[in-house]
């Protein structure tokens, strides 16, 4: 039978099943971290001009759906202990391929899209093959492919903007599905939310989700436990390529053109989103709801900066600082707490031992 | 034995972590030129005690005296300066550096030199190696060395820092009998040099051979400090666990049936060659030999982690190809790996998640997990193996070693295999838990399973196995059936030349 | 005894796995030279070719000295390009608005660079944030700050003290026309070679990268080692920032050091520094820089547009990684791995 152990206080282990919404929401995170983020979000919302204008907010959000989508997929990859820095490159190359197939090869847009997505899938598969089967660390592989893929786009379309796509393709983010009050919600945001929900359920309720957490925690032990690590990693990277490709197409639809510098530096934003959401970059911990949270924060910070007319390059400074602070502050707090607790514990334990010794 | 003052002693040493006192009022005395064994069950506090002496942990209470002077050991660097060296159970080496660089890594500053004089360091390394009669090249890369040699490098490292006190944490658990003998020879030499040796081990036979003094810990308390020659093994066990235990390993008879697993001429270049093993229903089959001889590699190969290049595997008579552990599990195999902390368990995850990991497909429909089923299965196995924990969502890292091993075992029991491959299943667990493991093995074969057990503890092999394969340098040098099994025969077969292969009648 | 000799031979120069990658890539280049000899000869003939390499190399090599240490400890620093840009702009700012003399600029480059690197080290070691996240963040922080300094305005040649041009026009030995820039980089290389092999700190860097846990147990202050490594890398990047201004004649917030991290990381990886840490040599890194510098200059000469640059670097990184992994797999084949985990 289960005996109560007189041992160390039981920490909630990762991924308990019940009460999943509340407990896992905070799994691996300090509660004060979430409170901090909540405060930040509120402040941003209030200080953003036009915050009362809900449609303005929706517009700001819908501009960032692509990054949100990639960030959700990236969450899975990071939980699995890996990273994919090449996503912006895949986005660009996939869109480039689609654009070129449509324009230069005369393939009807729908076909071009399908082929472009397949291209994205293949780009992801290349990453997957190098990481999963050749066992090269993902960090450096995806740095390499990032430049490789973006470079190829640059070779293909140079400095030009490739545009003039059919009307039904353009501005997919203007297609409204639902109306809340008097605000139109574009289908892309709904789509993203659906994706988030799907990913949430996959991670929490399916065996695949468990396996992903497992390989992010301890890959070797996962392998010894019968998980096909190579296959799973390959699958995840391929999927990441596909999702990035789709995001690239969405971007192309929203901006009407594809350029070689599309989503330049996007990997920073995406990783910021994921990390702000509480997912540990080391793997084995995290969840996609947090990513949604982080996504909103990044959106509002950026839009606030744009409104304040801070030039893009200087915005980088703010984003970088945000990322650092968001991680440093909870860490520093917990380090200090540890030290303080330790001192207190040692003091009280000394007293306990002293009193026990007196008894002997 | 001369009665001298202890070179290092602790007085009233105590250590507590939040909520738990792991060491209570321990007076530990280490004398120069003597081997002092520290024994006790898992969780008794041995590793905590030596970690404090090594500076890795700070004591909550109590004092430490070095040659009469009261000292503080805030970190391992200070411990080294004071002459205390800890040889870890798993050799901590730097794989890309050579022997000399390994020896001096981290304390190149000791001479007070501004720069590192490699020529001189190599000379010193050579001298130290020669002082212990070791045939290791000081410029050889450390990566390819046997564990025994890597351990030697660590010992030399402690000598290079002029350690006066050398603490060895279960050094023999990764060694084969002949390597243990060699290690004991080294220990004797160190004794002659006047070093004080602290020897932690679960193997009481070894303790009887090598140590002159023992300290027994139980539940954080020092039970006693005695001279070895006045203490029998039974008394040691009794003091260690606080009650008498029938320590004899008994084998229970089971009916032997069809051939469950047979491998023929398995070969993996550089690791093993022409391995042929047969396991019948109801049998406990053992593989033993030198560590690094390839037993674990063979097991990993059968289980699909590193599939062999040639050879055949037959499961219940049918030829199978096993390319990865998933397939192995599906075909009825299970493997309990050697190192439960790194490959057997995922420490940060909960007990529940760990246990159900290989069986996920059984408890989920189209990948959707059935939580109720998971919970009831987990509770059933916890009950069956009497695992002690506070709740199934507890992180596995917080559970004691013996219970951790039980979790690993129940994890594999849950997959309901036909064949169990157990790699050193009793390594690093205390006497009580060991007995439970032997019990389990007996129960399994009585139920008609087949067990393949890798072990370097000859007593286990001799007492339990129906048949034992002895490996040396990647090939099987002998196959001994139950009636011919004896420790002497095994040792002889282990050291046999590659060309001769002893076959039983 | 025979084994001893063989093991020693394996450790010697040519057979060190670090250099194999370079030889293979040189081989590939050699093949392409044979294939299209005309372009190569034409390219090499032009004086600009050598000038381009010779002047471009010191920048890359200097930063690579730091990157070598970072990667050897098992980390990566993607912020180096931005530190180069930021310190460059800062120094330029001092030159333009404070009429600072040359030596002040040098000092500023060293100090500011070191502080930027220390900033990285602080967050990585002491605030315990993953090195990738930190350097990704600071990559943007420093680049952004570079723009903030002059609100995006470049600092042109007219504001530079004359010694800046001396760096590329003059050299210590008048007869041999090798400019100061090269000598300075060479100086750094020689110091680093000795530093990594013979200094205590250098050995600790290898130890930390080889087995961080073991290093801790040996008493090495891993946090301090990583902190110092990042600080030194910042210092090297700062100096490279100054060199950038000398080489190109101006400081630009968008261009100075832009994309440099890619070339430097690629050179380091090609040079045999293992991504997992603990292995690598300065000489290898220098060879890697030479190789990539040559490739960079060859590309336009052979007729490819500069658009191909990033693609080729990315490709080279991946090829180098594949070769490196292939070597590792071959090596571990013969080794009886503990715990049956082969080639891990």
Short mmCIF file of N, CA and C in Angstrom, two decimals, chain A residues 48-151:
data_model
loop_
_atom_site.label_atom_id
_atom_site.label_comp_id
_atom_site.label_asym_id
_atom_site.label_seq_id
_atom_site.Cartn_x
_atom_site.Cartn_y
_atom_site.Cartn_z
N UNK A 48 -1.67 51.27 -24.26
CA UNK A 48 -1.76 51.30 -25.72
C UNK A 48 -2.88 52.24 -26.12
N UNK A 49 -2.57 53.20 -26.91
CA UNK A 49 -3.66 54.09 -27.33
C UNK A 49 -4.69 53.30 -28.10
N UNK A 50 -5.87 53.74 -28.10
CA UNK A 50 -6.96 53.04 -28.78
C UNK A 50 -7.28 51.71 -28.14
N UNK A 51 -6.90 51.56 -26.88
CA UNK A 51 -7.15 50.25 -26.31
C UNK A 51 -8.63 50.00 -26.19
N UNK A 52 -9.37 51.07 -26.16
CA UNK A 52 -10.81 50.87 -26.06
C UNK A 52 -11.37 50.36 -27.37
N UNK A 53 -10.63 50.63 -28.40
CA UNK A 53 -11.12 50.22 -29.70
C UNK A 53 -10.77 48.76 -29.92
N UNK A 54 -11.75 47.91 -29.70
CA UNK A 54 -11.47 46.48 -29.77
C UNK A 54 -11.02 46.07 -31.16
N UNK A 55 -11.54 46.72 -32.16
CA UNK A 55 -11.15 46.30 -33.50
C UNK A 55 -9.69 46.62 -33.76
N UNK A 56 -9.19 47.65 -33.09
CA UNK A 56 -7.77 47.96 -33.24
C UNK A 56 -6.93 46.83 -32.68
N UNK A 57 -7.38 46.37 -31.51
CA UNK A 57 -6.64 45.27 -30.88
C UNK A 57 -6.68 44.04 -31.77
N UNK A 58 -7.87 43.74 -32.28
CA UNK A 58 -7.98 42.56 -33.13
C UNK A 58 -7.08 42.69 -34.35
N UNK A 59 -7.01 43.90 -34.89
CA UNK A 59 -6.14 44.09 -36.06
C UNK A 59 -4.69 43.83 -35.68
N UNK A 60 -4.30 44.36 -34.53
CA UNK A 60 -2.91 44.17 -34.11
C UNK A 60 -2.61 42.68 -33.94
N UNK A 61 -3.57 41.98 -33.36
CA UNK A 61 -3.37 40.55 -33.15
C UNK A 61 -3.28 39.82 -34.48
N UNK A 62 -4.16 40.18 -35.39
CA UNK A 62 -4.20 39.40 -36.63
C UNK A 62 -2.95 39.62 -37.49
N UNK A 63 -2.24 40.71 -37.18
CA UNK A 63 -0.98 40.92 -37.92
C UNK A 63 0.08 39.93 -37.49
N UNK A 64 -0.13 39.34 -36.32
CA UNK A 64 0.91 38.49 -35.76
C UNK A 64 0.56 37.02 -35.74
N UNK A 65 -0.48 36.66 -36.43
CA UNK A 65 -0.92 35.27 -36.39
C UNK A 65 0.17 34.32 -36.88
N UNK A 66 0.92 34.76 -37.89
CA UNK A 66 1.94 33.87 -38.43
C UNK A 66 2.96 33.47 -37.37
N UNK A 67 3.45 34.51 -36.66
CA UNK A 67 4.41 34.21 -35.60
C UNK A 67 3.78 33.35 -34.52
N UNK A 68 2.52 33.63 -34.23
CA UNK A 68 1.85 32.84 -33.20
C UNK A 68 1.79 31.38 -33.59
N UNK A 69 1.48 31.15 -34.85
CA UNK A 69 1.39 29.77 -35.33
C UNK A 69 2.72 29.06 -35.20
N UNK A 70 3.76 29.72 -35.68
CA UNK A 70 5.08 29.10 -35.60
C UNK A 70 5.50 28.90 -34.15
N UNK A 71 5.13 29.88 -33.31
CA UNK A 71 5.51 29.77 -31.90
C UNK A 71 4.85 28.56 -31.25
N UNK A 72 3.61 28.27 -31.64
CA UNK A 72 2.94 27.11 -31.05
C UNK A 72 3.69 25.84 -31.42
N UNK A 73 4.06 25.73 -32.69
CA UNK A 73 4.81 24.56 -33.11
C UNK A 73 6.17 24.54 -32.42
N UNK A 74 6.78 25.70 -32.29
CA UNK A 74 8.09 25.79 -31.65
C UNK A 74 8.01 25.33 -30.20
N UNK A 75 6.86 25.59 -29.57
CA UNK A 75 6.69 25.14 -28.19
C UNK A 75 6.86 23.63 -28.11
N UNK A 76 6.23 22.93 -29.04
CA UNK A 76 6.35 21.48 -29.04
C UNK A 76 7.81 21.08 -29.21
N UNK A 77 8.47 21.72 -30.15
CA UNK A 77 9.87 21.38 -30.42
C UNK A 77 10.74 21.64 -29.20
N UNK A 78 10.52 22.76 -28.54
CA UNK A 78 11.35 23.09 -27.39
C UNK A 78 11.06 22.16 -26.23
N UNK A 79 9.81 21.80 -26.04
CA UNK A 79 9.48 20.85 -24.99
C UNK A 79 10.21 19.54 -25.27
N UNK A 80 10.35 19.21 -26.56
CA UNK A 80 11.04 17.99 -26.93
C UNK A 80 12.54 18.09 -26.79
N UNK A 81 13.01 19.21 -26.26
CA UNK A 81 14.43 19.34 -26.01
C UNK A 81 15.23 19.82 -27.21
N UNK A 82 14.54 20.23 -28.25
CA UNK A 82 15.26 20.67 -29.44
C UNK A 82 14.96 22.14 -29.70
N UNK A 83 15.48 22.63 -30.82
CA UNK A 83 15.13 23.99 -31.21
C UNK A 83 15.20 24.09 -32.72
N UNK A 84 14.40 24.95 -33.29
CA UNK A 84 14.43 25.12 -34.74
C UNK A 84 14.59 26.59 -35.07
N UNK A 85 15.84 26.99 -35.30
CA UNK A 85 16.08 28.40 -35.58
C UNK A 85 15.84 28.73 -37.04
N UNK A 86 15.55 27.72 -37.84
CA UNK A 86 15.46 27.99 -39.27
C UNK A 86 14.06 28.39 -39.71
N UNK A 87 13.13 28.51 -38.79
CA UNK A 87 11.73 28.72 -39.18
C UNK A 87 11.52 29.91 -40.10
N UNK A 88 12.17 31.02 -39.80
CA UNK A 88 11.97 32.19 -40.65
C UNK A 88 12.48 31.90 -42.06
N UNK A 89 13.54 31.13 -42.13
CA UNK A 89 14.07 30.76 -43.45
C UNK A 89 13.10 29.88 -44.21
N UNK A 90 12.49 28.95 -43.49
CA UNK A 90 11.52 28.06 -44.15
C UNK A 90 10.32 28.87 -44.63
N UNK A 91 9.86 29.78 -43.75
CA UNK A 91 8.74 30.63 -44.14
C UNK A 91 9.04 31.31 -45.47
N UNK A 92 10.23 31.92 -45.52
CA UNK A 92 10.59 32.68 -46.71
C UNK A 92 10.72 31.79 -47.93
N UNK A 93 11.44 30.72 -47.79
CA UNK A 93 11.70 29.87 -48.96
C UNK A 93 10.42 29.23 -49.48
N UNK A 94 9.59 28.82 -48.54
CA UNK A 94 8.32 28.20 -48.94
C UNK A 94 7.47 29.20 -49.72
N UNK A 95 7.38 30.42 -49.20
CA UNK A 95 6.61 31.44 -49.90
C UNK A 95 7.24 31.74 -51.26
N UNK A 96 8.57 31.79 -51.26
CA UNK A 96 9.26 32.06 -52.53
C UNK A 96 8.94 30.99 -53.56
N UNK A 97 9.03 29.73 -53.13
CA UNK A 97 8.74 28.64 -54.05
C UNK A 97 7.33 28.77 -54.61
N UNK A 98 6.38 29.01 -53.71
CA UNK A 98 4.99 29.14 -54.16
C UNK A 98 4.86 30.27 -55.17
N UNK A 99 5.45 31.41 -54.81
CA UNK A 99 5.36 32.56 -55.70
C UNK A 99 5.95 32.28 -57.06
N UNK A 100 7.12 31.66 -57.06
CA UNK A 100 7.79 31.39 -58.32
C UNK A 100 7.04 30.37 -59.17
N UNK A 101 6.52 29.35 -58.49
CA UNK A 101 5.77 28.35 -59.24
C UNK A 101 4.56 28.98 -59.91
N UNK A 102 3.93 29.91 -59.19
CA UNK A 102 2.75 30.55 -59.75
C UNK A 102 3.12 31.45 -60.91
N UNK A 103 4.15 32.27 -60.67
CA UNK A 103 4.49 33.25 -61.69
C UNK A 103 5.28 32.68 -62.85
N UNK A 104 6.38 32.02 -62.51
CA UNK A 104 7.29 31.60 -63.57
C UNK A 104 6.92 30.28 -64.20
N UNK A 105 6.34 29.41 -63.41
CA UNK A 105 6.03 28.10 -63.96
C UNK A 105 4.57 28.00 -64.39
N UNK A 106 3.84 29.06 -64.11
CA UNK A 106 2.46 29.08 -64.57
C UNK A 106 1.55 28.07 -63.91
N UNK A 107 1.93 27.56 -62.77
CA UNK A 107 1.09 26.58 -62.08
C UNK A 107 -0.03 27.33 -61.36
N UNK A 108 -1.25 26.85 -61.46
CA UNK A 108 -2.36 27.52 -60.77
C UNK A 108 -2.08 27.66 -59.29
N UNK A 109 -2.58 28.73 -58.71
CA UNK A 109 -2.20 29.10 -57.36
C UNK A 109 -2.41 27.98 -56.36
N UNK A 110 -3.54 27.30 -56.46
CA UNK A 110 -3.81 26.26 -55.49
C UNK A 110 -2.72 25.18 -55.53
N UNK A 111 -2.39 24.78 -56.75
CA UNK A 111 -1.32 23.79 -56.91
C UNK A 111 0.00 24.31 -56.38
N UNK A 112 0.25 25.59 -56.65
CA UNK A 112 1.51 26.17 -56.17
C UNK A 112 1.56 26.14 -54.65
N UNK A 113 0.39 26.43 -54.06
CA UNK A 113 0.35 26.40 -52.59
C UNK A 113 0.67 25.01 -52.08
N UNK A 114 0.01 24.02 -52.68
CA UNK A 114 0.26 22.65 -52.21
C UNK A 114 1.72 22.28 -52.37
N UNK A 115 2.27 22.62 -53.53
CA UNK A 115 3.68 22.30 -53.75
C UNK A 115 4.57 23.07 -52.78
N UNK A 116 4.21 24.32 -52.54
CA UNK A 116 4.99 25.12 -51.60
C UNK A 116 4.98 24.50 -50.21
N UNK A 117 3.81 24.06 -49.78
CA UNK A 117 3.72 23.43 -48.46
C UNK A 117 4.54 22.15 -48.42
N UNK A 118 4.47 21.40 -49.49
CA UNK A 118 5.29 20.20 -49.55
C UNK A 118 6.76 20.56 -49.45
N UNK A 119 7.09 21.67 -50.12
CA UNK A 119 8.47 22.14 -50.02
C UNK A 119 8.84 22.44 -48.58
N UNK A 120 7.93 23.11 -47.87
CA UNK A 120 8.18 23.41 -46.47
C UNK A 120 8.39 22.14 -45.68
N UNK A 121 7.54 21.16 -45.95
CA UNK A 121 7.66 19.88 -45.28
C UNK A 121 9.04 19.28 -45.53
N UNK A 122 9.49 19.35 -46.77
CA UNK A 122 10.79 18.77 -47.10
C UNK A 122 11.92 19.52 -46.43
N UNK A 123 11.81 20.84 -46.37
CA UNK A 123 12.84 21.61 -45.69
C UNK A 123 12.93 21.19 -44.23
N UNK A 124 11.75 20.96 -43.64
CA UNK A 124 11.74 20.48 -42.27
C UNK A 124 12.33 19.09 -42.16
N UNK A 125 12.07 18.29 -43.19
CA UNK A 125 12.61 16.94 -43.16
C UNK A 125 14.13 16.94 -43.24
N UNK A 126 14.67 17.88 -43.97
CA UNK A 126 16.13 17.99 -44.01
C UNK A 126 16.66 18.26 -42.61
N UNK A 127 16.06 19.24 -41.95
CA UNK A 127 16.44 19.50 -40.56
C UNK A 127 16.33 18.22 -39.73
N UNK A 128 15.18 17.57 -39.89
CA UNK A 128 14.91 16.37 -39.11
C UNK A 128 15.94 15.29 -39.35
N UNK A 129 16.29 15.10 -40.62
CA UNK A 129 17.26 14.05 -40.93
C UNK A 129 18.61 14.35 -40.29
N UNK A 130 19.03 15.60 -40.36
CA UNK A 130 20.33 15.95 -39.80
C UNK A 130 20.32 15.82 -38.29
N UNK A 131 19.23 16.22 -37.66
CA UNK A 131 19.19 16.19 -36.20
C UNK A 131 18.90 14.79 -35.68
N UNK A 132 17.90 14.14 -36.26
CA UNK A 132 17.48 12.86 -35.71
C UNK A 132 18.38 11.71 -36.13
N UNK A 133 18.76 11.68 -37.40
CA UNK A 133 19.51 10.51 -37.87
C UNK A 133 21.00 10.70 -37.85
N UNK A 134 21.45 11.92 -38.09
CA UNK A 134 22.89 12.15 -38.01
C UNK A 134 23.30 12.66 -36.64
N UNK A 135 22.33 12.92 -35.80
CA UNK A 135 22.57 13.31 -34.42
C UNK A 135 23.43 14.57 -34.29
N UNK A 136 23.26 15.51 -35.19
CA UNK A 136 23.97 16.77 -35.06
C UNK A 136 23.11 17.69 -34.19
N UNK A 137 23.72 18.42 -33.25
CA UNK A 137 22.92 19.27 -32.37
C UNK A 137 22.03 20.23 -33.15
N UNK A 138 20.77 20.30 -32.74
CA UNK A 138 19.78 21.07 -33.49
C UNK A 138 20.16 22.54 -33.60
N UNK A 139 20.78 23.06 -32.55
CA UNK A 139 21.10 24.49 -32.56
C UNK A 139 21.92 24.87 -33.78
N UNK A 140 22.96 24.12 -34.02
CA UNK A 140 23.86 24.54 -35.08
C UNK A 140 23.32 24.13 -36.44
N UNK A 141 22.60 23.02 -36.50
CA UNK A 141 22.01 22.62 -37.78
C UNK A 141 21.04 23.69 -38.25
N UNK A 142 20.16 24.12 -37.34
CA UNK A 142 19.14 25.06 -37.78
C UNK A 142 19.71 26.46 -37.99
N UNK A 143 20.82 26.78 -37.35
CA UNK A 143 21.48 28.04 -37.71
C UNK A 143 21.97 27.93 -39.15
N UNK A 144 22.55 26.81 -39.46
CA UNK A 144 23.04 26.60 -40.82
C UNK A 144 21.91 26.64 -41.85
N UNK A 145 20.84 25.91 -41.57
CA UNK A 145 19.75 25.87 -42.55
C UNK A 145 19.01 27.20 -42.62
N UNK A 146 19.01 27.93 -41.52
CA UNK A 146 18.39 29.26 -41.56
C UNK A 146 19.02 30.08 -42.67
N UNK A 147 20.34 30.14 -42.63
CA UNK A 147 21.04 30.94 -43.63
C UNK A 147 20.96 30.30 -45.00
N UNK A 148 21.00 28.99 -45.03
CA UNK A 148 20.93 28.29 -46.30
C UNK A 148 19.60 28.58 -46.99
N UNK A 149 18.51 28.41 -46.26
CA UNK A 149 17.19 28.57 -46.87
C UNK A 149 16.94 30.01 -47.28
N UNK A 150 17.27 30.92 -46.36
CA UNK A 150 17.04 32.32 -46.71
C UNK A 150 17.92 32.71 -47.88
N UNK A 151 19.15 32.19 -47.86
CA UNK A 151 20.06 32.48 -48.95
C UNK A 151 19.51 32.01 -50.28
#
